[in-house]
XYZ file of C-alpha atoms in Angstrom:
114
model
C 123.008 100.046 103.757
C 126.372 100.555 102.052
C 129.733 100.561 103.749
C 132.380 103.140 103.051
C 135.948 102.497 104.097
C 137.779 105.532 105.462
C 140.959 106.055 107.463
C 142.632 108.217 110.072
C 146.107 109.501 109.169
C 148.414 109.592 112.211
C 151.672 110.972 110.762
C 151.476 114.176 112.815
C 151.001 112.149 116.015
C 153.903 109.801 115.174
C 156.142 112.800 114.450
C 155.238 114.342 117.829
C 155.980 111.060 119.613
C 159.492 111.170 118.119
C 160.068 114.799 119.118
C 159.663 116.180 115.600
C 157.516 119.316 115.677
C 158.417 120.972 112.359
C 157.459 119.347 109.064
C 160.577 120.667 107.316
C 162.691 118.413 109.569
C 161.255 115.475 107.648
C 162.481 116.660 104.203
C 166.185 115.721 104.581
C 165.328 112.425 106.299
C 163.145 111.460 103.345
C 165.830 112.583 100.871
C 168.356 110.294 102.607
C 166.023 107.420 101.756
C 165.555 108.402 98.108
C 162.242 110.247 98.481
C 162.737 113.807 97.247
C 159.893 116.149 98.169
C 159.570 119.884 98.698
C 158.791 121.240 102.134
C 155.336 122.264 100.882
C 154.542 118.732 99.707
C 155.666 117.274 103.035
C 153.624 119.862 104.945
C 150.472 118.973 103.006
C 150.937 115.259 103.650
C 151.660 115.744 107.360
C 148.839 118.193 108.045
C 146.240 116.831 105.635
C 144.942 113.399 104.871
C 146.454 112.094 101.627
C 144.127 110.498 99.101
C 146.969 108.549 97.491
C 150.206 107.396 99.008
C 153.435 106.367 97.305
C 154.731 103.081 98.688
C 158.350 104.326 98.735
C 157.196 107.303 100.800
C 155.331 105.000 103.204
C 158.347 102.685 103.506
C 160.618 105.677 104.160
C 158.302 106.928 106.933
C 158.271 103.478 108.529
C 162.082 103.402 108.420
C 162.460 106.931 109.817
C 160.121 106.373 112.748
C 160.703 102.641 113.278
C 157.011 101.927 112.913
C 154.654 99.926 110.716
C 152.026 101.200 108.261
C 149.391 100.295 110.879
C 150.885 102.969 113.157
C 150.350 105.601 110.451
C 147.059 104.496 108.922
C 143.998 103.441 110.928
C 141.200 102.173 108.688
C 137.574 102.199 109.793
C 134.189 101.559 108.228
C 131.581 104.266 107.874
C 128.078 103.041 107.342
C 125.786 105.113 105.184
C 122.121 104.547 104.542
C 121.206 103.490 101.063
C 118.483 105.701 99.743
C 117.002 106.031 96.316
C 118.491 108.366 93.787
C 117.705 111.963 94.534
C 116.172 114.122 91.847
C 115.454 117.790 91.744
C 111.712 117.232 92.141
C 111.705 114.636 94.900
C 111.449 117.049 97.808
C 109.784 119.960 95.996
C 106.894 121.638 97.747
C 103.796 121.798 95.568
C 101.902 125.079 95.579
C 98.399 124.914 96.983
C 95.667 124.514 94.343
C 93.186 126.918 95.887
C 95.509 129.912 95.745
C 97.281 131.486 98.646
C 97.188 134.883 100.253
C 100.996 134.902 100.437
C 101.734 133.940 96.845
C 100.771 135.922 93.758
C 98.760 134.324 90.963
C 100.851 133.354 87.936
C 100.372 135.707 84.990
C 99.248 134.318 81.660
C 100.400 136.225 78.576
C 98.227 135.933 75.494
C 98.849 137.362 72.024
C 97.148 140.718 71.266
C 95.145 139.353 68.303
C 93.055 137.022 70.471
């Protein structure tokens, strides 16, 4: 069994708790702290779950909302079963050897000179 670490991103919730409903309101607050981002970039980070996070951006968010990184990021462990490597033939259904009424017989092409 392998463990995978994942996280919940709570920026939208923290924004709502501080009365900030529109993501574009965050752009000038970030710019005041030296983090220049477009409104589209901020929207994607607020609505989505970022795969990478700039530490200056995280520090600016903590300063804006008076919170800690733990308020924005909630890590958790997902457990996944550890199975063998899957191949294309592992789960293939073998055709019956006696022939089937539902499946046609495979044609065999032979050269004309035989």
